[in-house]
Amino acid sequence: SAAPPSASGRAVVAGANQVGFELLRRLRRPGSNVFFSPASIAATLGLAHAGARGGTAKQLEKLLRLRGRAEAAAGWGELLATLGTTATKQLELRIANAVWSRKGRSPLLPEYAKRVASTFQARVDRLDFAEPAGAARIINAFVAERTRGMLDGIIDPGALDQAALLVLTNAVYFKAAW
């Protein structure tokens, strides 16, 4: 039996739920279906928050209903570690978090790279965005491997232009008997 979540874990889940409910209110259209993953969106915002400073960090904390970087790191670390140990014969969950920075520019701060690799179990890598087809191929191959080939085109090379400095990716593979 899993231990009950800590206050930080509950805060991260509550923030992800709020983001999901707010997005659903904005995205839903009468007579249509909407499918998205609030946890994926919140995790990607969490990757950004892990490196944000000043006003940006405060805005992300407000959006995600968090009280600072320490609470966020503890909560996300706990949540992702718990989710990573849920595999059974009937259930498989794989998360593909990654931070891709532009090769040839200032590298990521080492503390940020370490934080996202440990807290978010994220791949941290540098890519040559000046060669968008090659960079997209690497990102898409990583996601395809982590999702057992179910997602093989998360990013189009056209999305990587000369202004791209950082790409955050999140994909989820979930297989279970219903």
PDB file of C-alpha atoms in Angstrom:
ATOM      1  CA  SER A   1       0.000   0.000   0.000  1.00  0.00           C
ATOM      2  CA  ALA A   2       1.363   3.424  -0.939  1.00  0.00           C
ATOM      3  CA  ALA A   3       1.963   6.046   1.710  1.00  0.00           C
ATOM      4  CA  PRO A   4      -0.452   8.977   1.669  1.00  0.00           C
ATOM      5  CA  PRO A   5       0.870  11.986  -0.260  1.00  0.00           C
ATOM      6  CA  SER A   6       2.673  14.731   1.603  1.00  0.00           C
ATOM      7  CA  ALA A   7       1.402  18.311   1.744  1.00  0.00           C
ATOM      8  CA  SER A   8       3.717  19.139  -1.191  1.00  0.00           C
ATOM      9  CA  GLY A   9       2.390  16.202  -3.195  1.00  0.00           C
ATOM     10  CA  ARG A  10      -1.202  17.230  -2.503  1.00  0.00           C
ATOM     11  CA  ALA A  11      -0.388  20.835  -3.508  1.00  0.00           C
ATOM     12  CA  VAL A  12       1.064  19.745  -6.874  1.00  0.00           C
ATOM     13  CA  VAL A  13      -1.949  17.535  -7.613  1.00  0.00           C
ATOM     14  CA  ALA A  14      -4.408  20.279  -6.567  1.00  0.00           C
ATOM     15  CA  GLY A  15      -2.606  22.802  -8.781  1.00  0.00           C
ATOM     16  CA  ALA A  16      -2.627  20.432 -11.765  1.00  0.00           C
ATOM     17  CA  ASN A  17      -6.337  19.797 -11.225  1.00  0.00           C
ATOM     18  CA  GLN A  18      -7.103  23.537 -11.114  1.00  0.00           C
ATOM     19  CA  VAL A  19      -5.140  24.134 -14.313  1.00  0.00           C
ATOM     20  CA  GLY A  20      -7.124  21.306 -15.908  1.00  0.00           C
ATOM     21  CA  PHE A  21     -10.500  22.650 -14.825  1.00  0.00           C
ATOM     22  CA  GLU A  22      -9.632  26.169 -15.995  1.00  0.00           C
ATOM     23  CA  LEU A  23      -8.440  24.876 -19.381  1.00  0.00           C
ATOM     24  CA  LEU A  24     -11.520  22.713 -19.791  1.00  0.00           C
ATOM     25  CA  ARG A  25     -13.753  25.740 -19.205  1.00  0.00           C
ATOM     26  CA  ARG A  26     -11.863  27.626 -21.928  1.00  0.00           C
ATOM     27  CA  LEU A  27     -11.493  24.772 -24.436  1.00  0.00           C
ATOM     28  CA  ARG A  28     -14.851  23.064 -24.360  1.00  0.00           C
ATOM     29  CA  ARG A  29     -17.313  23.717 -27.123  1.00  0.00           C
ATOM     30  CA  PRO A  30     -20.948  22.573 -27.038  1.00  0.00           C
ATOM     31  CA  GLY A  31     -21.405  19.402 -29.079  1.00  0.00           C
ATOM     32  CA  SER A  32     -17.682  18.568 -29.279  1.00  0.00           C
ATOM     33  CA  ASN A  33     -15.284  16.421 -27.312  1.00  0.00           C
ATOM     34  CA  VAL A  34     -12.078  17.705 -25.772  1.00  0.00           C
ATOM     35  CA  PHE A  35      -9.238  15.481 -24.607  1.00  0.00           C
ATOM     36  CA  PHE A  36      -6.093  16.747 -22.913  1.00  0.00           C
ATOM     37  CA  SER A  37      -3.894  15.840 -19.974  1.00  0.00           C
ATOM     38  CA  PRO A  38      -3.905  18.414 -17.168  1.00  0.00           C
ATOM     39  CA  ALA A  39      -1.028  16.528 -15.536  1.00  0.00           C
ATOM     40  CA  SER A  40       1.074  16.818 -18.710  1.00  0.00           C
ATOM     41  CA  ILE A  41       0.372  20.514 -19.050  1.00  0.00           C
ATOM     42  CA  ALA A  42       1.140  21.111 -15.367  1.00  0.00           C
ATOM     43  CA  ALA A  43       4.332  19.028 -15.588  1.00  0.00           C
ATOM     44  CA  THR A  44       5.548  21.048 -18.568  1.00  0.00           C
ATOM     45  CA  LEU A  45       4.790  24.263 -16.690  1.00  0.00           C
ATOM     46  CA  GLY A  46       6.652  22.703 -13.750  1.00  0.00           C
ATOM     47  CA  LEU A  47       9.704  22.178 -15.974  1.00  0.00           C
ATOM     48  CA  ALA A  48       9.554  25.889 -16.833  1.00  0.00           C
ATOM     49  CA  HIS A  49       9.012  26.865 -13.190  1.00  0.00           C
ATOM     50  CA  ALA A  50      12.073  24.891 -12.100  1.00  0.00           C
ATOM     51  CA  GLY A  51      14.245  27.387 -13.980  1.00  0.00           C
ATOM     52  CA  ALA A  52      12.131  30.532 -13.708  1.00  0.00           C
ATOM     53  CA  ARG A  53      13.109  33.547 -11.635  1.00  0.00           C
ATOM     54  CA  GLY A  54      11.447  36.711 -10.384  1.00  0.00           C
ATOM     55  CA  GLY A  55       8.057  37.634 -11.768  1.00  0.00           C
ATOM     56  CA  THR A  56       7.886  34.625 -14.087  1.00  0.00           C
ATOM     57  CA  ALA A  57       8.419  32.236 -11.166  1.00  0.00           C
ATOM     58  CA  LYS A  58       5.742  34.054  -9.140  1.00  0.00           C
ATOM     59  CA  GLN A  59       3.239  33.897 -12.021  1.00  0.00           C
ATOM     60  CA  LEU A  60       3.829  30.165 -12.486  1.00  0.00           C
ATOM     61  CA  GLU A  61       3.466  29.597  -8.735  1.00  0.00           C
ATOM     62  CA  LYS A  62       0.175  31.487  -8.786  1.00  0.00           C
ATOM     63  CA  LEU A  63      -1.086  29.502 -11.781  1.00  0.00           C
ATOM     64  CA  LEU A  64      -0.015  26.158 -10.284  1.00  0.00           C
ATOM     65  CA  ARG A  65      -1.046  27.171  -6.725  1.00  0.00           C
ATOM     66  CA  LEU A  66       2.403  26.511  -5.284  1.00  0.00           C
ATOM     67  CA  ARG A  67       4.358  28.211  -2.527  1.00  0.00           C
ATOM     68  CA  GLY A  68       7.806  28.317  -4.051  1.00  0.00           C
ATOM     69  CA  ARG A  69      10.395  26.141  -5.711  1.00  0.00           C
ATOM     70  CA  ALA A  70      10.978  23.865  -2.696  1.00  0.00           C
ATOM     71  CA  GLU A  71       7.310  22.853  -2.470  1.00  0.00           C
ATOM     72  CA  ALA A  72       7.153  22.335  -6.233  1.00  0.00           C
ATOM     73  CA  ALA A  73      10.289  20.184  -6.338  1.00  0.00           C
ATOM     74  CA  ALA A  74       9.189  18.043  -3.399  1.00  0.00           C
ATOM     75  CA  GLY A  75       5.681  17.600  -4.772  1.00  0.00           C
ATOM     76  CA  TRP A  76       6.669  16.812  -8.350  1.00  0.00           C
ATOM     77  CA  GLY A  77       9.451  14.497  -7.206  1.00  0.00           C
ATOM     78  CA  GLU A  78       7.034  12.571  -5.006  1.00  0.00           C
ATOM     79  CA  LEU A  79       4.278  12.421  -7.631  1.00  0.00           C
ATOM     80  CA  LEU A  80       6.518  11.283 -10.493  1.00  0.00           C
ATOM     81  CA  ALA A  81       8.326   8.732  -8.309  1.00  0.00           C
ATOM     82  CA  THR A  82       4.951   7.291  -7.270  1.00  0.00           C
ATOM     83  CA  LEU A  83       3.652   7.213 -10.848  1.00  0.00           C
ATOM     84  CA  GLY A  84       6.864   5.576 -11.994  1.00  0.00           C
ATOM     85  CA  THR A  85       6.299   2.632  -9.661  1.00  0.00           C
ATOM     86  CA  THR A  86       2.711   1.894 -10.676  1.00  0.00           C
ATOM     87  CA  ALA A  87       3.496  -0.669 -13.378  1.00  0.00           C
ATOM     88  CA  THR A  88       1.623  -3.955 -12.998  1.00  0.00           C
ATOM     89  CA  LYS A  89       0.491  -6.642 -15.408  1.00  0.00           C
ATOM     90  CA  GLN A  90      -2.684  -4.609 -15.967  1.00  0.00           C
ATOM     91  CA  LEU A  91      -1.206  -1.098 -16.057  1.00  0.00           C
ATOM     92  CA  GLU A  92       1.763   0.651 -17.613  1.00  0.00           C
ATOM     93  CA  LEU A  93       2.487   4.366 -17.353  1.00  0.00           C
ATOM     94  CA  ARG A  94       5.546   5.949 -18.956  1.00  0.00           C
ATOM     95  CA  ILE A  95       6.302   9.668 -18.902  1.00  0.00           C
ATOM     96  CA  ALA A  96       8.648  11.358 -21.371  1.00  0.00           C
ATOM     97  CA  ASN A  97       9.762  14.702 -19.930  1.00  0.00           C
ATOM     98  CA  ALA A  98      12.669  16.455 -21.631  1.00  0.00           C
ATOM     99  CA  VAL A  99      14.422  19.806 -21.864  1.00  0.00           C
ATOM    100  CA  TRP A 100      16.157  20.489 -25.165  1.00  0.00           C
ATOM    101  CA  SER A 101      18.392  23.559 -25.349  1.00  0.00           C
ATOM    102  CA  ARG A 102      19.957  25.154 -28.402  1.00  0.00           C
ATOM    103  CA  LYS A 103      23.506  24.022 -29.094  1.00  0.00           C
ATOM    104  CA  GLY A 104      25.896  26.932 -29.550  1.00  0.00           C
ATOM    105  CA  ARG A 105      24.130  29.158 -27.014  1.00  0.00           C
ATOM    106  CA  SER A 106      24.832  29.507 -23.324  1.00  0.00           C
ATOM    107  CA  PRO A 107      24.327  26.123 -21.681  1.00  0.00           C
ATOM    108  CA  LEU A 108      21.613  25.582 -19.102  1.00  0.00           C
ATOM    109  CA  LEU A 109      22.597  26.379 -15.558  1.00  0.00           C
ATOM    110  CA  PRO A 110      23.921  23.139 -14.036  1.00  0.00           C
ATOM    111  CA  GLU A 111      21.581  23.399 -11.030  1.00  0.00           C
ATOM    112  CA  TYR A 112      18.554  23.651 -13.351  1.00  0.00           C
ATOM    113  CA  ALA A 113      19.672  20.673 -15.438  1.00  0.00           C
ATOM    114  CA  LYS A 114      20.240  18.626 -12.279  1.00  0.00           C
ATOM    115  CA  ARG A 115      16.889  19.729 -10.784  1.00  0.00           C
ATOM    116  CA  VAL A 116      14.794  18.735 -13.805  1.00  0.00           C
ATOM    117  CA  ALA A 117      16.705  15.494 -14.356  1.00  0.00           C
ATOM    118  CA  SER A 118      16.128  14.386 -10.759  1.00  0.00           C
ATOM    119  CA  THR A 119      12.735  15.923  -9.934  1.00  0.00           C
ATOM    120  CA  PHE A 120      11.019  15.423 -13.303  1.00  0.00           C
ATOM    121  CA  GLN A 121      13.066  12.419 -14.453  1.00  0.00           C
ATOM    122  CA  ALA A 122      13.668  14.538 -17.550  1.00  0.00           C
ATOM    123  CA  ARG A 123      16.180  14.062 -20.292  1.00  0.00           C
ATOM    124  CA  VAL A 124      18.356  17.176 -20.631  1.00  0.00           C
ATOM    125  CA  ASP A 125      20.123  17.579 -23.947  1.00  0.00           C
ATOM    126  CA  ARG A 126      21.490  20.159 -26.381  1.00  0.00           C
ATOM    127  CA  LEU A 127      20.409  20.110 -30.011  1.00  0.00           C
ATOM    128  CA  ASP A 128      21.336  21.983 -33.140  1.00  0.00           C
ATOM    129  CA  PHE A 129      18.100  23.874 -33.822  1.00  0.00           C
ATOM    130  CA  ALA A 130      19.787  25.398 -36.901  1.00  0.00           C
ATOM    131  CA  GLU A 131      19.225  21.907 -38.375  1.00  0.00           C
ATOM    132  CA  PRO A 132      15.514  21.616 -37.502  1.00  0.00           C
ATOM    133  CA  ALA A 133      14.921  18.290 -39.269  1.00  0.00           C
ATOM    134  CA  GLY A 134      17.693  16.599 -37.288  1.00  0.00           C
ATOM    135  CA  ALA A 135      16.628  18.153 -33.989  1.00  0.00           C
ATOM    136  CA  ALA A 136      12.984  17.174 -34.552  1.00  0.00           C
ATOM    137  CA  ARG A 137      14.074  13.636 -35.463  1.00  0.00           C
ATOM    138  CA  ILE A 138      15.945  13.280 -32.141  1.00  0.00           C
ATOM    139  CA  ILE A 139      13.037  14.684 -30.089  1.00  0.00           C
ATOM    140  CA  ASN A 140      10.498  12.523 -31.907  1.00  0.00           C
ATOM    141  CA  ALA A 141      12.667   9.387 -31.518  1.00  0.00           C
ATOM    142  CA  PHE A 142      12.948   9.991 -27.754  1.00  0.00           C
ATOM    143  CA  VAL A 143       9.180  10.400 -27.409  1.00  0.00           C
ATOM    144  CA  ALA A 144       8.492   7.377 -29.639  1.00  0.00           C
ATOM    145  CA  GLU A 145      10.801   5.212 -27.519  1.00  0.00           C
ATOM    146  CA  ARG A 146       9.224   6.365 -24.236  1.00  0.00           C
ATOM    147  CA  THR A 147       5.664   5.854 -25.567  1.00  0.00           C
ATOM    148  CA  ARG A 148       6.327   2.440 -27.144  1.00  0.00           C
ATOM    149  CA  GLY A 149       5.943   3.954 -30.617  1.00  0.00           C
ATOM    150  CA  MET A 150       2.450   5.317 -30.009  1.00  0.00           C
ATOM    151  CA  LEU A 151       3.592   8.941 -30.431  1.00  0.00           C
ATOM    152  CA  ASP A 152       6.146   9.365 -33.157  1.00  0.00           C
ATOM    153  CA  GLY A 153       5.698  12.971 -34.228  1.00  0.00           C
ATOM    154  CA  ILE A 154       5.407  15.322 -31.258  1.00  0.00           C
ATOM    155  CA  ILE A 155       7.265  18.166 -32.968  1.00  0.00           C
ATOM    156  CA  ASP A 156       7.371  19.337 -36.552  1.00  0.00           C
ATOM    157  CA  PRO A 157      10.721  20.653 -37.851  1.00  0.00           C
ATOM    158  CA  GLY A 158       8.934  23.875 -38.835  1.00  0.00           C
ATOM    159  CA  ALA A 159       8.371  24.648 -35.148  1.00  0.00           C
ATOM    160  CA  LEU A 160      12.140  24.979 -34.636  1.00  0.00           C
ATOM    161  CA  ASP A 161      13.077  28.312 -36.139  1.00  0.00           C
ATOM    162  CA  GLN A 162      16.070  30.593 -35.622  1.00  0.00           C
ATOM    163  CA  ALA A 163      14.501  32.084 -32.487  1.00  0.00           C
ATOM    164  CA  ALA A 164      14.103  28.726 -30.681  1.00  0.00           C
ATOM    165  CA  LEU A 165      16.348  28.537 -27.640  1.00  0.00           C
ATOM    166  CA  LEU A 166      14.621  25.922 -25.513  1.00  0.00           C
ATOM    167  CA  VAL A 167      12.023  23.214 -26.115  1.00  0.00           C
ATOM    168  CA  LEU A 168      10.188  21.513 -23.255  1.00  0.00           C
ATOM    169  CA  THR A 169       8.452  18.251 -24.074  1.00  0.00           C
ATOM    170  CA  ASN A 170       6.109  15.976 -22.163  1.00  0.00           C
ATOM    171  CA  ALA A 171       4.350  12.906 -23.442  1.00  0.00           C
ATOM    172  CA  VAL A 172       2.526  10.168 -21.590  1.00  0.00           C
ATOM    173  CA  TYR A 173       2.032   6.513 -22.474  1.00  0.00           C
ATOM    174  CA  PHE A 174      -0.775   4.858 -20.518  1.00  0.00           C
ATOM    175  CA  LYS A 175      -1.963   1.320 -21.100  1.00  0.00           C
ATOM    176  CA  ALA A 176      -4.458  -0.374 -18.856  1.00  0.00           C
ATOM    177  CA  ALA A 177      -7.360  -2.751 -18.901  1.00  0.00           C
ATOM    178  CA  TRP A 178     -10.594  -0.775 -18.656  1.00  0.00           C
TER     179      TRP A 178
END
